């Protein structure tokens, strides 16, 4: 009877923690999601491609202002174009797929940790660590493909882990593994296969699991994951021919790895520099996690699940470091593994089971001090940017009070109370930073005012064209104007068009106008350290 009561209590506790974590993550990723404009080349490009796909109704060929864009498979664009079709196009709806994927990723981490036999508290902390790691939070609130990739690689790892266990029903886990891998490949190509399969391959070897059934699942499942991508590539070949297939299959997969595709080439140690800041503030708890791992492996009679997240993190990290093309966001699929390691170790420490107290209390004290200093830094930013005086307490007092509460808990060695306070502190600090601190600076980087002005010109009967546009301008034009815009890449073609007698205006970067003398500039826009000009049809031949 006591066992039944205990199981019922644990089930209720797990359900409450899970529901709380999902609500917490939903607030963290969805609150004020559209407050910032779409920024940089990546968000504008992705939003523009999805907007054009929604307008054209062509699901096969992703296009950026009418030109095929074959760097990525179309799954994310399908999802985003469906969102646009349902809810319209704005900065909030553009980020819904990423935010939703981020919340689901946090939920999957909770489910994984709890399913290994760890306590509900350890599962809650693992999900909390993932949600509040700096890069995961940032990318979960941006219109980018990588968060969806992270969700599917996490799902693939979870499904394979359970498929290899002695469970009475394995078929759903098999199907989940293949489906997750297929979606990962359809989101970002071969990297969606390489990250989970490389980690699982090494995990099975180190674990000395040579079961034919398990290896059959890994190899056949990986092969089956190519079927949706192969079908899409078949349709792509039918529309655009062999060159398009070569670009998507070779140049944007193997070319990035070998360096023949000369984008984002970085040295081998690049991620060693990037990861500590991107996993902040939980980087300082990694020694606690590894101490817990080493304690676990010294108990040979007990099977430890720690090897799984270690392989999940270390093997793809090495693989990505070997790859020539590198960006900080490429590490995103590894953050769930790091969060699992930290969450399980911190949970064990809070429950007084295994983690040494000093390995947990010291980083907790450091983090408590940081939570007090960050709101003061917010005030400094407000003073520097000459914000109104009444804004200062709004951005500093909530975080400062909660930070002091957290610091008081940790100085009294109440680490459980400290982490409860930390839940509130980081929620307030992250949203304050993203909505209240960065937004005024981000408005200076927004392309929306430029295209609002263009909409006004179009309402007056003028036609807008682009001259030598970057990817961000092409994406922004489609997203904000809700249509494709004619592009001119040669000076002579633009001259001829402007002299055709039509009422036209061309958008150009100022540096591109050095090729055009005596241009009639209507208006200047300074956006993200770049000057864009609108020119009318009044050119003279260059002498």
Tab-separated table of C-alpha atoms in Angstrom, residues 282-449:
chain	number	residue	atom	x	y	z
A	282	UNK	CA	25.436	27.423	-16.379
A	283	UNK	CA	29.015	27.046	-17.596
A	284	UNK	CA	30.220	27.503	-14.034
A	285	UNK	CA	28.212	24.415	-12.991
A	286	UNK	CA	29.881	22.101	-15.510
A	287	UNK	CA	32.633	21.106	-13.017
A	288	UNK	CA	29.810	19.994	-10.700
A	289	UNK	CA	28.360	17.890	-13.513
A	290	UNK	CA	31.663	16.234	-14.386
A	291	UNK	CA	32.432	15.559	-10.734
A	292	UNK	CA	29.082	13.798	-10.511
A	293	UNK	CA	29.883	11.845	-13.694
A	294	UNK	CA	33.246	10.651	-12.375
A	295	UNK	CA	31.611	9.566	-9.127
A	296	UNK	CA	29.050	7.598	-11.111
A	297	UNK	CA	31.568	5.704	-13.257
A	298	UNK	CA	33.466	4.624	-10.146
A	299	UNK	CA	30.443	2.506	-9.235
A	300	UNK	CA	30.838	-0.355	-11.733
A	301	UNK	CA	27.899	-2.360	-10.459
A	302	UNK	CA	25.451	0.417	-11.130
A	303	UNK	CA	24.472	1.433	-14.657
A	304	UNK	CA	24.764	5.192	-15.095
A	305	UNK	CA	22.927	7.155	-17.749
A	306	UNK	CA	25.574	9.911	-17.622
A	307	UNK	CA	27.545	8.325	-20.455
A	308	UNK	CA	24.682	9.064	-22.843
A	309	UNK	CA	24.641	12.890	-22.488
A	310	UNK	CA	28.460	12.913	-22.363
A	311	UNK	CA	28.616	11.165	-25.755
A	312	UNK	CA	25.780	13.365	-27.030
A	313	UNK	CA	27.796	16.465	-26.201
A	314	UNK	CA	31.440	15.461	-26.759
A	315	UNK	CA	31.251	13.562	-30.060
A	316	UNK	CA	29.307	16.160	-32.109
A	317	UNK	CA	31.394	18.912	-30.474
A	318	UNK	CA	34.527	17.279	-31.888
A	319	UNK	CA	32.842	16.711	-35.250
A	320	UNK	CA	31.718	20.328	-35.501
A	321	UNK	CA	35.187	21.502	-34.485
A	322	UNK	CA	36.729	19.485	-37.337
A	323	UNK	CA	34.288	21.006	-39.812
A	324	UNK	CA	35.695	24.030	-41.646
A	325	UNK	CA	32.459	26.067	-41.522
A	326	UNK	CA	31.609	27.211	-37.992
A	327	UNK	CA	29.106	29.498	-36.346
A	328	UNK	CA	28.201	29.783	-32.687
A	329	UNK	CA	24.611	28.709	-33.287
A	330	UNK	CA	25.761	25.386	-34.775
A	331	UNK	CA	26.331	24.180	-31.191
A	332	UNK	CA	22.659	24.541	-30.300
A	333	UNK	CA	21.755	20.809	-30.656
A	334	UNK	CA	24.377	20.035	-27.994
A	335	UNK	CA	22.874	22.258	-25.299
A	336	UNK	CA	20.220	19.726	-24.215
A	337	UNK	CA	23.023	17.275	-23.392
A	338	UNK	CA	24.883	19.889	-21.356
A	339	UNK	CA	21.641	20.840	-19.582
A	340	UNK	CA	20.972	17.191	-18.720
A	341	UNK	CA	24.440	16.838	-17.198
A	342	UNK	CA	24.099	20.018	-15.145
A	343	UNK	CA	20.486	19.367	-14.137
A	344	UNK	CA	21.101	15.828	-12.935
A	345	UNK	CA	24.172	16.867	-10.938
A	346	UNK	CA	22.532	19.915	-9.364
A	347	UNK	CA	19.403	17.906	-8.576
A	348	UNK	CA	21.477	15.250	-6.823
A	349	UNK	CA	23.232	17.948	-4.820
A	350	UNK	CA	20.030	19.642	-3.726
A	351	UNK	CA	18.582	16.344	-2.607
A	352	UNK	CA	21.745	15.539	-0.638
A	353	UNK	CA	22.487	12.378	-2.576
A	354	UNK	CA	25.892	12.454	-4.258
A	355	UNK	CA	27.280	15.748	-5.488
A	356	UNK	CA	29.861	17.294	-3.092
A	357	UNK	CA	28.463	20.417	-1.476
A	358	UNK	CA	31.422	22.643	-2.328
A	359	UNK	CA	31.103	21.841	-6.035
A	360	UNK	CA	27.571	23.202	-5.922
A	361	UNK	CA	27.728	25.989	-3.347
A	362	UNK	CA	30.644	27.911	-4.912
A	363	UNK	CA	29.103	28.326	-8.402
A	364	UNK	CA	25.765	29.085	-6.723
A	365	UNK	CA	27.366	31.960	-4.807
A	366	UNK	CA	28.932	33.281	-8.015
A	367	UNK	CA	25.597	33.129	-9.835
A	368	UNK	CA	23.829	34.835	-6.917
A	369	UNK	CA	26.301	37.719	-7.107
A	370	UNK	CA	25.772	37.968	-10.870
A	371	UNK	CA	22.002	38.266	-10.422
A	372	UNK	CA	22.563	41.353	-8.242
A	373	UNK	CA	25.099	43.002	-10.559
A	374	UNK	CA	23.180	42.525	-13.825
A	375	UNK	CA	20.270	44.856	-12.894
A	376	UNK	CA	22.834	47.517	-11.970
A	377	UNK	CA	24.354	47.061	-15.417
A	378	UNK	CA	20.879	47.616	-16.881
A	379	UNK	CA	20.805	51.028	-15.152
A	380	UNK	CA	24.187	51.840	-16.671
A	381	UNK	CA	22.857	51.002	-20.119
A	382	UNK	CA	19.833	53.251	-19.535
A	383	UNK	CA	22.100	56.141	-18.507
A	384	UNK	CA	24.379	55.601	-21.502
A	385	UNK	CA	21.458	55.502	-23.923
A	386	UNK	CA	19.808	58.529	-22.242
A	387	UNK	CA	16.607	56.696	-21.382
A	388	UNK	CA	13.957	58.423	-19.290
A	389	UNK	CA	14.571	58.417	-15.546
A	390	UNK	CA	11.356	56.493	-14.830
A	391	UNK	CA	12.676	53.581	-16.920
A	392	UNK	CA	15.592	52.983	-14.522
A	393	UNK	CA	13.604	51.442	-11.658
A	394	UNK	CA	11.482	49.415	-14.086
A	395	UNK	CA	14.523	47.625	-15.492
A	396	UNK	CA	16.473	47.316	-12.247
A	397	UNK	CA	14.269	47.045	-9.144
A	398	UNK	CA	12.477	43.728	-9.879
A	399	UNK	CA	15.705	41.967	-10.788
A	400	UNK	CA	17.647	43.525	-7.907
A	401	UNK	CA	15.066	42.540	-5.283
A	402	UNK	CA	14.842	38.997	-6.561
A	403	UNK	CA	18.619	38.826	-6.845
A	404	UNK	CA	19.010	39.860	-3.208
A	405	UNK	CA	16.451	37.222	-2.248
A	406	UNK	CA	18.466	34.576	-4.123
A	407	UNK	CA	21.724	35.766	-2.582
A	408	UNK	CA	20.201	35.627	0.897
A	409	UNK	CA	19.132	32.031	0.307
A	410	UNK	CA	22.581	30.932	-0.877
A	411	UNK	CA	24.440	32.669	1.984
A	412	UNK	CA	22.204	30.762	4.407
A	413	UNK	CA	23.187	27.543	2.583
A	414	UNK	CA	19.586	27.053	1.507
A	415	UNK	CA	20.431	25.905	-2.009
A	416	UNK	CA	16.930	24.604	-2.665
A	417	UNK	CA	15.521	28.023	-1.801
A	418	UNK	CA	18.207	29.624	-3.941
A	419	UNK	CA	17.176	27.706	-7.043
A	420	UNK	CA	13.516	28.506	-6.394
A	421	UNK	CA	14.430	32.189	-6.278
A	422	UNK	CA	16.574	31.735	-9.372
A	423	UNK	CA	13.548	30.628	-11.372
A	424	UNK	CA	11.974	34.047	-10.831
A	425	UNK	CA	15.236	36.016	-11.098
A	426	UNK	CA	16.290	34.680	-14.498
A	427	UNK	CA	12.787	34.999	-15.936
A	428	UNK	CA	12.676	38.690	-14.991
A	429	UNK	CA	16.270	39.421	-16.057
A	430	UNK	CA	16.011	37.692	-19.430
A	431	UNK	CA	12.718	39.316	-20.404
A	432	UNK	CA	13.868	42.707	-19.123
A	433	UNK	CA	16.990	42.454	-21.239
A	434	UNK	CA	15.250	41.225	-24.375
A	435	UNK	CA	12.230	43.541	-24.225
A	436	UNK	CA	13.330	46.565	-22.223
A	437	UNK	CA	17.066	46.959	-22.765
A	438	UNK	CA	17.851	45.853	-26.320
A	439	UNK	CA	14.691	47.023	-28.087
A	440	UNK	CA	15.667	50.737	-28.429
A	441	UNK	CA	18.999	49.725	-29.946
A	442	UNK	CA	17.324	47.165	-32.200
A	443	UNK	CA	14.928	49.746	-33.611
A	444	UNK	CA	17.947	51.435	-35.181
A	445	UNK	CA	18.626	48.168	-37.036
A	446	UNK	CA	15.083	47.676	-38.305
A	447	UNK	CA	14.299	47.665	-42.027
A	448	UNK	CA	10.610	48.226	-41.398
A	449	UNK	CA	10.720	52.075	-41.636
